[in-house]
Amino acid sequence: MNQERDHWGSSLGFVLAAAGSAIGLGNLWKFPYIAWENGGGSFVLVYLLCIALVGLPVMMAEIIIGRSSELSTVPAFEKLSQGVKARGLWRLVGWGGVATGAVVLGYYTVIAGWSISSFVQCLKWSTQGYGDPTPFGEFLGNGSLQVGLAALFSITTALIVMRGISGGIEKAARFLMPVLLLILSILLINAFTLEGIGKTLNFLFSFSEIGWAAVLEALGHAFFTLSVGMGAMITYGSYMPKGENIAKAALAIGFLDTFIAIMACIIMYAILFTWPEVQESMQSPVGMLFITIPQLFYTEMAFGRILAPVFFILVGFAALSSTISMLEVLVSLLVDKIKLNRKTATVGAASGVFVITALCALSNGASTFLTNFNPFGGATEGPLGYLNRVLFQNKTGFFNVLDHFASNWCLPIGGFFITTFVGYLLDRKLFDAELAGNPGIAIKGLRFILRYVAPLLIAIVIWGVNRGSGH
Ligand code: TRP
């Protein structure tokens, strides 16, 4: 089987594709809006700590699992847990990851679809002049538009995944990432000329109040933004050539990903602090990315009219390189496990996930039932009320509930098992061999973090949330 396994076409291939997976709506859409909701400063600091002490080590652990087994999530655990106690548990961790991936891909596709409509909107603004956008609430409430945009995105993802690893995924990532970085840099420079930049930096880099629920959100987002905790990096790692340095690759990806997330915050907050009316028109911060940036392009920048549509194409592609990685997890599992051919596997997986996507697309206003969806019937008292608070933070709406549960609970718990698996159960020789080429102290340090630091931190945060019962 190993002979047939596709590999990245070049030594940079893995880094580019994994960075493509990591960099996406998590950085451009989600992080700026949750950091805003959670009051900036301390939330950002906790997030950075979570990236360094938990997210990156788990990423390395996942790549180690993938590359040493040369298999995708579930079969990888099956192979590496031979002779280990409680093998069933590890198989379950694999399947749990796959299910989480399907859910994340499901709701992620909805936001990805918004990049298409923003692109079209910007084309209009560029040709006919910048004017009032459709109120965001109205856009969200348009069910057929929401489902249609998501469907377009889902089909595009499937068409690329069908073509295989080095053929589709790698080529796209290689070309698009640098352009995205370039446009973001231009936006960042512009943001620094705005009046609101002082307040922005103050908001981002000074201490603020933070509770356990926000700490869990920062931890969950560290997993989300690095695409770890559910096995995507196991799958990508399984295509990684043996000679490449796992630790270096993970550090590069983590650095780039974090850099872009902070950049995105500075750009958007500077706009919000400069033009309070944009902040008001935003209604809810969910659409921040799609509302703030056009303001900068169309009112401040000489070439904004040209760059604005290009920017939203790139947002779409950043999302695409992420949706591809999530779909690839499902597809490679179907291929490895039940020997489907790639095409059938892709069509099957994409259609299945689209059921979740459609429900999510309708849950931001279009369908009253889905918009008001509450787990446990919205219980506020008794054990169900407790669960509702702790697990879902009383979120309402199918989309919000899935997002909250998958990124705040499923990914950190998946991450907990992945780090303990590599830290305690994986054959020591295998571990050392996968990290060959790194200084011995670094290898020992990583092992220490995987055994003691990362799992403990995840456990502490979960304990804290329970103790604060979700507050
Ligand atoms: N990391 C991506 C982003 O920031 C999203 C993503 C891709 C993801 N693959 C994932 C999130 C796997 C969780 C799990 O946009």
CSV table of C-alpha atoms and ligand atoms in Angstrom, one decimal:
chain,number,residue,atom,x,y,z
A,1,MET,CA,0.0,0.0,0.0
A,2,ASN,CA,2.9,2.3,0.8
A,3,GLN,CA,4.2,2.3,-2.7
A,4,GLU,CA,1.0,3.7,-4.1
A,5,ARG,CA,0.8,6.5,-1.5
A,6,ASP,CA,0.9,9.9,-3.0
A,7,HIS,CA,3.5,12.3,-1.6
A,8,TRP,CA,3.9,16.0,-1.6
A,9,GLY,CA,5.7,16.9,-4.8
A,10,SER,CA,8.5,19.0,-3.3
A,11,SER,CA,10.1,19.5,0.1
A,12,LEU,CA,8.2,22.7,0.6
A,13,GLY,CA,5.0,21.0,-0.4
A,14,PHE,CA,4.0,19.8,3.1
A,15,VAL,CA,4.7,23.1,4.8
A,16,LEU,CA,2.8,25.0,2.1
A,17,ALA,CA,-0.2,22.7,2.2
A,18,ALA,CA,-0.3,22.5,6.0
A,19,ALA,CA,0.0,26.2,6.2
A,20,GLY,CA,-2.8,26.4,3.7
A,21,SER,CA,-4.9,24.2,6.0
A,22,ALA,CA,-4.0,26.2,9.1
A,23,ILE,CA,-4.4,29.7,7.6
A,24,GLY,CA,-8.0,30.3,6.7
A,25,LEU,CA,-11.2,31.7,8.1
A,26,GLY,CA,-9.9,30.9,11.6
A,27,ASN,CA,-7.4,33.7,11.2
A,28,LEU,CA,-9.4,36.2,9.1
A,29,TRP,CA,-12.9,35.7,10.2
A,30,LYS,CA,-13.0,33.9,13.6
A,31,PHE,CA,-10.1,35.1,15.6
A,32,PRO,CA,-10.8,38.8,15.1
A,33,TYR,CA,-14.4,38.4,16.1
A,34,ILE,CA,-13.9,36.2,19.1
A,35,ALA,CA,-11.0,38.3,20.4
A,36,TRP,CA,-13.3,41.3,20.0
A,37,GLU,CA,-16.1,39.6,21.9
A,38,ASN,CA,-13.7,38.6,24.7
A,39,GLY,CA,-12.3,42.0,25.2
A,40,GLY,CA,-8.9,41.7,23.5
A,41,GLY,CA,-5.7,41.9,25.6
A,42,SER,CA,-5.7,39.0,28.0
A,43,PHE,CA,-7.6,36.8,25.6
A,44,VAL,CA,-4.9,37.3,23.0
A,45,LEU,CA,-2.2,36.5,25.5
A,46,VAL,CA,-3.9,33.3,26.6
A,47,TYR,CA,-4.4,32.4,23.0
A,48,LEU,CA,-0.7,32.9,22.3
A,49,LEU,CA,0.2,30.7,25.3
A,50,CYS,CA,-2.2,28.0,24.1
A,51,ILE,CA,-0.6,28.0,20.7
A,52,ALA,CA,2.9,27.7,22.1
A,53,LEU,CA,2.3,25.2,24.9
A,54,VAL,CA,-0.5,23.1,23.5
A,55,GLY,CA,-1.3,23.7,19.9
A,56,LEU,CA,2.2,23.4,18.4
A,57,PRO,CA,3.2,20.4,20.4
A,58,VAL,CA,-0.1,18.7,19.4
A,59,MET,CA,0.7,19.6,15.8
A,60,MET,CA,4.1,17.9,16.0
A,61,ALA,CA,2.5,14.9,17.7
A,62,GLU,CA,-0.1,14.6,14.9
A,63,ILE,CA,2.6,14.8,12.2
A,64,ILE,CA,4.6,12.2,14.0
A,65,ILE,CA,1.6,9.9,14.1
A,66,GLY,CA,0.9,10.5,10.4
A,67,ARG,CA,4.4,10.2,9.0
A,68,SER,CA,5.5,7.2,11.1
A,69,SER,CA,2.4,5.2,10.1
A,70,GLU,CA,1.9,6.6,6.6
A,71,LEU,CA,-1.8,6.2,7.2
A,72,SER,CA,-4.8,8.5,7.7
A,73,THR,CA,-6.4,9.1,11.1
A,74,VAL,CA,-8.2,5.9,12.1
A,75,PRO,CA,-5.9,3.3,10.5
A,76,ALA,CA,-2.9,5.3,11.9
A,77,PHE,CA,-4.1,4.8,15.4
A,78,GLU,CA,-4.9,1.1,14.7
A,79,LYS,CA,-1.4,0.5,13.4
A,80,LEU,CA,0.5,2.4,16.1
A,81,SER,CA,-1.6,1.1,19.0
A,82,GLN,CA,-0.7,-2.5,18.3
A,83,GLY,CA,0.3,-4.1,21.6
A,84,VAL,CA,-1.0,-1.2,23.5
A,85,LYS,CA,-3.7,-1.5,26.1
A,86,ALA,CA,-7.2,-0.2,25.4
A,87,ARG,CA,-6.8,-0.2,21.6
A,88,GLY,CA,-10.5,0.4,21.3
A,89,LEU,CA,-10.0,3.8,22.9
A,90,TRP,CA,-7.5,4.9,20.3
A,91,ARG,CA,-9.7,3.8,17.5
A,92,LEU,CA,-12.4,5.8,19.0
A,93,VAL,CA,-10.2,8.9,19.2
A,94,GLY,CA,-9.6,8.4,15.5
A,95,TRP,CA,-13.3,8.2,14.7
A,96,GLY,CA,-14.1,11.0,17.0
A,97,GLY,CA,-11.7,13.2,15.1
A,98,VAL,CA,-13.2,12.2,11.8
A,99,ALA,CA,-16.7,13.1,13.1
A,100,THR,CA,-15.4,16.4,14.4
A,101,GLY,CA,-13.8,17.1,11.0
A,102,ALA,CA,-17.1,16.5,9.3
A,103,VAL,CA,-18.9,18.9,11.7
A,104,VAL,CA,-16.3,21.7,11.4
A,105,LEU,CA,-16.3,21.3,7.6
A,106,GLY,CA,-20.0,21.5,7.7
A,107,TYR,CA,-20.4,24.9,9.3
A,108,TYR,CA,-17.1,26.3,8.0
A,109,THR,CA,-18.4,26.0,4.4
A,110,VAL,CA,-21.2,28.5,5.2
A,111,ILE,CA,-18.7,31.3,6.1
A,112,ALA,CA,-16.5,30.3,3.2
A,113,GLY,CA,-19.6,30.9,1.0
A,114,TRP,CA,-19.7,34.5,2.3
A,115,SER,CA,-16.4,35.2,0.6
A,116,ILE,CA,-18.1,34.6,-2.8
A,117,SER,CA,-20.9,37.1,-2.1
A,118,SER,CA,-18.4,39.7,-0.7
A,119,PHE,CA,-16.4,39.2,-3.9
A,120,VAL,CA,-19.4,39.9,-6.1
A,121,GLN,CA,-20.4,42.9,-3.8
A,122,CYS,CA,-16.9,44.3,-4.2
A,123,LEU,CA,-17.1,44.0,-8.0
A,124,LYS,CA,-20.2,46.1,-7.9
A,125,TRP,CA,-18.7,48.7,-5.5
A,126,SER,CA,-15.6,48.9,-7.7
A,127,THR,CA,-17.6,49.6,-10.8
A,128,GLN,CA,-20.5,51.6,-9.4
A,129,GLY,CA,-19.0,53.3,-6.4
A,130,TYR,CA,-19.0,52.4,-2.7
A,131,GLY,CA,-22.4,52.5,-1.1
A,132,ASP,CA,-24.6,51.0,1.4
A,133,PRO,CA,-24.3,47.2,1.6
A,134,THR,CA,-27.3,45.0,2.1
A,135,PRO,CA,-27.8,45.0,5.9
A,136,PHE,CA,-26.0,41.9,7.1
A,137,GLY,CA,-29.0,40.6,8.9
A,138,GLU,CA,-31.0,40.6,5.6
A,139,PHE,CA,-28.1,38.7,3.9
A,140,LEU,CA,-28.1,36.1,6.7
A,141,GLY,CA,-31.8,35.6,6.5
A,142,ASN,CA,-31.8,34.9,2.8
A,143,GLY,CA,-32.0,31.1,3.0
A,144,SER,CA,-31.6,30.2,-0.7
A,145,LEU,CA,-28.7,32.5,-1.1
A,146,GLN,CA,-27.0,31.1,2.0
A,147,VAL,CA,-27.4,27.5,0.9
A,148,GLY,CA,-26.5,28.4,-2.7
A,149,LEU,CA,-23.2,30.1,-1.8
A,150,ALA,CA,-22.3,27.2,0.5
A,151,ALA,CA,-23.1,24.7,-2.2
A,152,LEU,CA,-20.9,26.5,-4.7
A,153,PHE,CA,-18.1,26.4,-2.2
A,154,SER,CA,-18.6,22.8,-1.3
A,155,ILE,CA,-18.5,21.7,-5.0
A,156,THR,CA,-15.3,23.6,-5.6
A,157,THR,CA,-13.7,21.9,-2.6
A,158,ALA,CA,-14.8,18.5,-3.9
A,159,LEU,CA,-13.5,19.1,-7.4
A,160,ILE,CA,-10.0,19.8,-6.1
A,161,VAL,CA,-9.9,17.0,-3.6
A,162,MET,CA,-10.9,14.6,-6.3
A,163,ARG,CA,-7.7,15.4,-8.2
A,164,GLY,CA,-5.5,14.2,-5.4
A,165,ILE,CA,-2.7,15.6,-3.3
A,166,SER,CA,0.1,16.8,-5.4
A,167,GLY,CA,-2.1,17.5,-8.4
A,168,GLY,CA,-4.6,19.9,-6.8
A,169,ILE,CA,-4.0,20.9,-3.3
A,170,GLU,CA,-0.3,21.7,-3.5
A,171,LYS,CA,-0.5,23.7,-6.6
A,172,ALA,CA,-3.2,26.0,-5.3
A,173,ALA,CA,-1.5,26.6,-2.0
A,174,ARG,CA,1.9,27.3,-3.5
A,175,PHE,CA,0.6,30.2,-5.5
A,176,LEU,CA,-2.1,31.8,-3.4
A,177,MET,CA,-0.6,32.0,0.1
A,178,PRO,CA,2.1,34.6,-0.8
A,179,VAL,CA,-0.4,36.8,-2.6
A,180,LEU,CA,-2.7,36.8,0.4
A,181,LEU,CA,0.2,37.8,2.7
A,182,LEU,CA,1.1,40.6,0.3
A,183,ILE,CA,-2.3,42.1,0.3
A,184,LEU,CA,-2.6,41.8,4.1
A,185,SER,CA,0.7,43.6,4.4
A,186,ILE,CA,-0.6,46.5,2.3
A,187,LEU,CA,-3.8,46.6,4.4
A,188,LEU,CA,-1.7,46.5,7.6
A,189,ILE,CA,0.4,49.5,6.5
A,190,ASN,CA,-2.7,51.4,5.8
A,191,ALA,CA,-4.2,50.5,9.1
A,192,PHE,CA,-1.2,52.1,10.8
A,193,THR,CA,-2.1,55.5,9.2
A,194,LEU,CA,-5.6,55.5,10.7
A,195,GLU,CA,-6.6,57.4,13.7
A,196,GLY,CA,-7.9,54.4,15.6
A,197,ILE,CA,-4.5,52.5,15.6
A,198,GLY,CA,-3.6,53.7,19.1
A,199,LYS,CA,-6.8,52.4,20.6
A,200,THR,CA,-6.4,49.2,18.6
A,201,LEU,CA,-2.9,48.4,20.0
A,202,ASN,CA,-4.1,49.3,23.4
A,203,PHE,CA,-7.1,47.0,23.1
A,204,LEU,CA,-5.0,44.1,21.8
A,205,PHE,CA,-1.9,44.4,24.0
A,206,SER,CA,-3.1,45.5,27.5
A,207,PHE,CA,-4.6,43.3,30.2
A,208,SER,CA,-8.3,42.9,30.3
A,209,GLU,CA,-10.7,40.8,32.3
A,210,ILE,CA,-11.0,37.2,31.4
A,211,GLY,CA,-13.1,34.2,32.7
A,212,TRP,CA,-12.7,30.5,32.4
A,213,ALA,CA,-15.2,30.3,29.5
A,214,ALA,CA,-13.0,32.7,27.5
A,215,VAL,CA,-9.8,30.7,28.4
A,216,LEU,CA,-11.5,27.6,27.0
A,217,GLU,CA,-12.4,29.6,23.9
A,218,ALA,CA,-8.8,30.7,23.5
A,219,LEU,CA,-7.6,27.1,23.9
A,220,GLY,CA,-10.3,25.8,21.5
A,221,HIS,CA,-9.3,28.4,19.0
A,222,ALA,CA,-5.6,27.5,19.2
A,223,PHE,CA,-6.6,24.0,18.0
A,224,PHE,CA,-9.0,25.3,15.4
A,225,THR,CA,-6.6,27.8,13.8
A,226,LEU,CA,-3.8,25.3,13.6
A,227,SER,CA,-6.1,22.6,12.2
A,228,VAL,CA,-5.2,20.2,15.0
A,229,GLY,CA,-7.1,18.0,17.5
A,230,MET,CA,-9.0,15.9,14.9
A,231,GLY,CA,-6.4,14.3,12.7
A,232,ALA,CA,-6.0,16.6,9.7
A,233,MET,CA,-2.3,16.9,10.4
A,234,ILE,CA,-2.1,13.1,10.8
A,235,THR,CA,-3.4,12.8,7.3
A,236,TYR,CA,-1.2,15.5,5.9
A,237,GLY,CA,1.8,14.2,7.8
A,238,SER,CA,1.2,10.8,6.2
A,239,TYR,CA,2.2,12.3,2.9
A,240,MET,CA,5.3,14.0,4.2
A,241,PRO,CA,8.7,12.8,2.9
A,242,LYS,CA,10.9,11.2,5.6
A,243,GLY,CA,13.8,13.6,5.3
A,244,GLU,CA,11.9,16.7,6.3
A,245,ASN,CA,12.1,18.2,9.8
A,246,ILE,CA,8.8,18.0,11.6
A,247,ALA,CA,9.6,20.4,14.3
A,248,LYS,CA,10.8,23.1,12.0
A,249,ALA,CA,7.8,22.7,9.7
A,250,ALA,CA,5.4,23.0,12.6
A,251,LEU,CA,7.1,26.1,14.0
A,252,ALA,CA,7.0,27.7,10.6
A,253,ILE,CA,3.3,27.0,10.2
A,254,GLY,CA,2.5,28.1,13.7
A,255,PHE,CA,4.4,31.3,13.4
A,256,LEU,CA,2.8,32.2,10.0
A,257,ASP,CA,-0.6,31.4,11.2
A,258,THR,CA,-0.3,33.5,14.4
A,259,PHE,CA,1.2,36.4,12.6
A,260,ILE,CA,-1.7,36.5,10.1
A,261,ALA,CA,-4.3,36.3,12.9
A,262,ILE,CA,-2.8,39.2,14.7
A,263,MET,CA,-2.4,41.2,11.5
A,264,ALA,CA,-6.1,40.6,10.7
A,265,CYS,CA,-7.1,41.9,14.2
A,266,ILE,CA,-5.0,45.1,13.8
A,267,ILE,CA,-6.5,45.8,10.4
A,268,MET,CA,-10.1,45.3,11.4
A,269,TYR,CA,-10.0,46.9,14.9
A,270,ALA,CA,-8.2,50.0,13.5
A,271,ILE,CA,-11.2,50.4,11.1
A,272,LEU,CA,-13.7,49.9,13.9
A,273,PHE,CA,-12.0,52.4,16.2
A,274,THR,CA,-11.6,54.9,13.4
A,275,TRP,CA,-15.2,54.8,12.1
A,276,PRO,CA,-17.6,54.1,15.0
A,277,GLU,CA,-20.5,54.0,12.5
A,278,VAL,CA,-19.0,50.9,10.9
A,279,GLN,CA,-19.0,49.3,14.4
A,280,GLU,CA,-22.6,50.2,14.8
A,281,SER,CA,-23.7,48.9,11.4
A,282,MET,CA,-22.0,45.6,12.2
A,283,GLN,CA,-24.9,44.5,14.5
A,284,SER,CA,-23.1,41.4,15.6
A,285,PRO,CA,-19.4,40.8,15.2
A,286,VAL,CA,-19.9,37.6,13.3
A,287,GLY,CA,-19.6,39.4,9.9
A,288,MET,CA,-16.7,41.7,11.0
A,289,LEU,CA,-14.4,40.5,8.2
A,290,PHE,CA,-16.9,41.1,5.5
A,291,ILE,CA,-18.0,44.5,6.8
A,292,THR,CA,-14.9,46.3,8.0
A,293,ILE,CA,-12.3,45.7,5.3
A,294,PRO,CA,-14.3,47.2,2.3
A,295,GLN,CA,-14.4,50.4,4.3
A,296,LEU,CA,-10.6,50.6,4.3
A,297,PHE,CA,-10.3,49.6,0.6
A,298,TYR,CA,-12.9,52.0,-0.7
A,299,THR,CA,-12.4,55.1,1.5
A,300,GLU,CA,-8.7,55.2,2.2
A,301,MET,CA,-6.7,53.4,-0.5
A,302,ALA,CA,-5.7,54.6,-3.9
A,303,PHE,CA,-5.9,51.2,-5.5
A,304,GLY,CA,-8.5,49.9,-3.1
A,305,ARG,CA,-11.0,49.5,-5.9
A,306,ILE,CA,-8.8,47.0,-7.6
A,307,LEU,CA,-7.6,45.3,-4.5
A,308,ALA,CA,-10.9,44.8,-2.8
A,309,PRO,CA,-12.3,42.1,-5.1
A,310,VAL,CA,-8.9,40.5,-5.3
A,311,PHE,CA,-8.8,40.4,-1.5
A,312,PHE,CA,-12.1,38.5,-1.2
A,313,ILE,CA,-11.0,36.0,-3.9
A,314,LEU,CA,-8.0,35.3,-1.7
A,315,VAL,CA,-10.1,35.0,1.4
A,316,GLY,CA,-12.0,32.4,-0.6
A,317,PHE,CA,-8.9,30.6,-1.5
A,318,ALA,CA,-7.5,30.7,2.1
A,319,ALA,CA,-10.8,29.1,3.1
A,320,LEU,CA,-10.6,26.6,0.2
A,321,SER,CA,-7.1,25.3,1.2
A,322,SER,CA,-8.7,24.7,4.7
A,323,THR,CA,-11.9,23.0,3.5
A,324,ILE,CA,-9.7,20.9,1.2
A,325,SER,CA,-7.8,19.6,4.2
A,326,MET,CA,-10.9,18.8,6.1
A,327,LEU,CA,-12.5,16.9,3.3
A,328,GLU,CA,-9.2,15.1,2.6
A,329,VAL,CA,-9.4,13.6,6.1
A,330,LEU,CA,-12.7,12.0,5.3
A,331,VAL,CA,-11.7,11.0,1.7
A,332,SER,CA,-8.4,9.4,2.6
A,333,LEU,CA,-10.1,7.5,5.4
A,334,LEU,CA,-12.7,6.1,3.0
A,335,VAL,CA,-9.9,5.3,0.5
A,336,ASP,CA,-7.6,3.6,3.1
A,337,LYS,CA,-10.3,1.9,5.1
A,338,ILE,CA,-13.0,0.7,2.7
A,339,LYS,CA,-11.0,1.0,-0.5
A,340,LEU,CA,-13.3,3.3,-2.3
A,341,ASN,CA,-11.8,5.0,-5.3
A,342,ARG,CA,-11.0,8.6,-4.8
A,343,LYS,CA,-13.8,10.0,-6.8
A,344,THR,CA,-16.6,8.0,-5.2
A,345,ALA,CA,-15.2,8.7,-1.8
A,346,THR,CA,-15.1,12.5,-2.5
A,347,VAL,CA,-18.6,12.7,-3.8
A,348,GLY,CA,-19.9,10.6,-0.9
A,349,ALA,CA,-18.1,12.5,1.8
A,350,ALA,CA,-18.9,16.0,0.4
A,351,SER,CA,-22.6,15.1,0.0
A,352,GLY,CA,-22.8,13.8,3.5
A,353,VAL,CA,-21.2,16.9,5.0
A,354,PHE,CA,-23.4,19.1,2.9
A,355,VAL,CA,-26.4,18.1,5.0
A,356,ILE,CA,-24.8,19.7,8.0
A,357,THR,CA,-23.8,22.7,5.9
A,358,ALA,CA,-27.3,23.3,4.7
A,359,LEU,CA,-28.7,23.1,8.2
A,360,CYS,CA,-26.1,25.6,9.4
A,361,ALA,CA,-26.7,27.9,6.4
A,362,LEU,CA,-30.3,28.2,7.4
A,363,SER,CA,-29.6,28.8,11.1
A,364,ASN,CA,-28.5,32.4,11.0
A,365,GLY,CA,-31.9,33.8,10.4
A,366,ALA,CA,-33.5,31.9,7.5
A,367,SER,CA,-35.2,29.1,9.5
A,368,THR,CA,-36.7,30.1,12.8
A,369,PHE,CA,-36.4,26.6,14.2
A,370,LEU,CA,-32.7,26.3,13.3
A,371,THR,CA,-31.9,29.8,14.3
A,372,ASN,CA,-33.5,29.3,17.8
A,373,PHE,CA,-32.1,25.8,18.2
A,374,ASN,CA,-31.0,25.1,21.7
A,375,PRO,CA,-29.5,21.9,23.0
A,376,PHE,CA,-31.6,20.1,25.6
A,377,GLY,CA,-34.5,22.4,24.7
A,378,GLY,CA,-32.7,25.3,26.2
A,379,ALA,CA,-32.9,24.0,29.7
A,380,THR,CA,-31.5,26.4,32.3
A,381,GLU,CA,-32.1,24.4,35.4
A,382,GLY,CA,-31.1,21.0,36.8
A,383,PRO,CA,-28.4,18.8,35.2
A,384,LEU,CA,-29.4,19.6,31.7
A,385,GLY,CA,-29.2,23.3,32.4
A,386,TYR,CA,-25.8,22.7,33.8
A,387,LEU,CA,-24.7,20.8,30.7
A,388,ASN,CA,-26.2,23.5,28.5
A,389,ARG,CA,-24.1,26.1,30.4
A,390,VAL,CA,-20.9,24.3,30.6
A,391,LEU,CA,-20.9,22.5,27.2
A,392,PHE,CA,-22.6,25.1,25.1
A,393,GLN,CA,-22.4,28.3,27.0
A,394,ASN,CA,-26.1,28.6,26.4
A,395,LYS,CA,-25.5,29.2,22.7
A,396,THR,CA,-28.5,29.5,20.4
A,397,GLY,CA,-28.7,28.4,16.8
A,398,PHE,CA,-27.6,25.3,15.1
A,399,PHE,CA,-24.5,27.0,13.6
A,400,ASN,CA,-23.3,28.5,16.9
A,401,VAL,CA,-24.0,25.4,18.9
A,402,LEU,CA,-21.9,23.2,16.5
A,403,ASP,CA,-19.1,25.7,16.3
A,404,HIS,CA,-18.9,26.1,20.1
A,405,PHE,CA,-19.0,22.4,20.8
A,406,ALA,CA,-16.6,21.3,18.1
A,407,SER,CA,-13.9,23.8,18.6
A,408,ASN,CA,-14.2,24.3,22.4
A,409,TRP,CA,-14.7,20.7,23.3
A,410,CYS,CA,-14.0,18.2,20.6
A,411,LEU,CA,-10.7,19.6,19.4
A,412,PRO,CA,-9.1,20.1,22.9
A,413,ILE,CA,-10.3,16.6,24.0
A,414,GLY,CA,-9.0,15.1,20.8
A,415,GLY,CA,-5.8,17.0,21.4
A,416,PHE,CA,-5.6,15.6,24.9
A,417,PHE,CA,-5.6,12.1,23.6
A,418,ILE,CA,-3.2,12.8,20.8
A,419,THR,CA,-0.6,14.3,23.1
A,420,THR,CA,-0.9,11.5,25.7
A,421,PHE,CA,-0.7,8.9,22.9
A,422,VAL,CA,2.5,10.2,21.5
A,423,GLY,CA,3.9,11.2,24.9
A,424,TYR,CA,3.2,7.9,26.7
A,425,LEU,CA,2.4,5.1,24.3
A,426,LEU,CA,4.3,5.7,21.1
A,427,ASP,CA,7.4,3.7,20.8
A,428,ARG,CA,10.3,5.9,22.1
A,429,LYS,CA,12.6,4.8,19.2
A,430,LEU,CA,10.0,5.8,16.7
A,431,PHE,CA,9.5,9.1,18.4
A,432,ASP,CA,13.2,9.9,18.3
A,433,ALA,CA,13.6,8.7,14.8
A,434,GLU,CA,10.8,11.0,13.6
A,435,LEU,CA,12.5,13.9,15.2
A,436,ALA,CA,16.1,13.0,14.1
A,437,GLY,CA,18.1,16.1,13.1
A,438,ASN,CA,16.9,18.2,16.0
A,439,PRO,CA,19.1,18.8,19.1
A,440,GLY,CA,18.6,16.2,21.8
A,441,ILE,CA,17.5,18.7,24.3
A,442,ALA,CA,14.7,19.9,22.0
A,443,ILE,CA,13.5,16.4,21.5
A,444,LYS,CA,13.5,15.8,25.2
A,445,GLY,CA,11.7,19.1,25.8
A,446,LEU,CA,9.0,18.2,23.3
A,447,ARG,CA,8.5,14.9,25.0
A,448,PHE,CA,8.2,16.6,28.3
A,449,ILE,CA,5.6,19.0,27.0
A,450,LEU,CA,3.6,16.2,25.4
A,451,ARG,CA,3.7,14.1,28.6
A,452,TYR,CA,3.2,16.7,31.2
A,453,VAL,CA,2.5,20.3,30.1
A,454,ALA,CA,0.0,20.0,27.2
A,455,PRO,CA,-2.4,17.4,28.8
A,456,LEU,CA,-2.3,19.1,32.1
A,457,LEU,CA,-3.1,22.5,30.7
A,458,ILE,CA,-6.1,21.1,28.7
A,459,ALA,CA,-7.3,19.3,31.9
A,460,ILE,CA,-6.9,22.5,34.0
A,461,VAL,CA,-9.0,24.6,31.5
A,462,ILE,CA,-11.7,22.0,31.4
A,463,TRP,CA,-11.7,21.8,35.2
A,464,GLY,CA,-11.9,25.6,35.4
A,465,VAL,CA,-14.9,25.8,33.1
A,466,ASN,CA,-16.7,23.2,35.2
A,467,ARG,CA,-15.8,25.0,38.3
A,468,GLY,CA,-17.0,28.3,37.0
A,469,SER,CA,-19.9,26.3,35.5
A,470,GLY,CA,-19.4,28.0,32.2
A,471,HIS,CA,-19.0,31.6,33.4
B,1,TRP,N1,-7.4,26.0,10.6
B,1,TRP,C1,-8.3,26.4,9.6
B,1,TRP,C2,-8.6,27.9,9.8
B,1,TRP,O1,-8.0,28.5,10.6
B,1,TRP,C3,-9.6,25.6,9.7
B,1,TRP,C4,-9.4,24.1,9.7
B,1,TRP,C5,-8.8,23.4,8.7
B,1,TRP,C6,-9.6,23.2,10.7
B,1,TRP,N2,-8.7,22.1,9.0
B,1,TRP,C7,-9.2,22.0,10.3
B,1,TRP,C8,-10.1,23.4,12.0
B,1,TRP,C9,-9.3,20.9,11.1
B,1,TRP,C10,-10.3,22.3,12.8
B,1,TRP,C11,-9.8,21.1,12.4
B,1,TRP,O2,-9.4,28.4,9.1
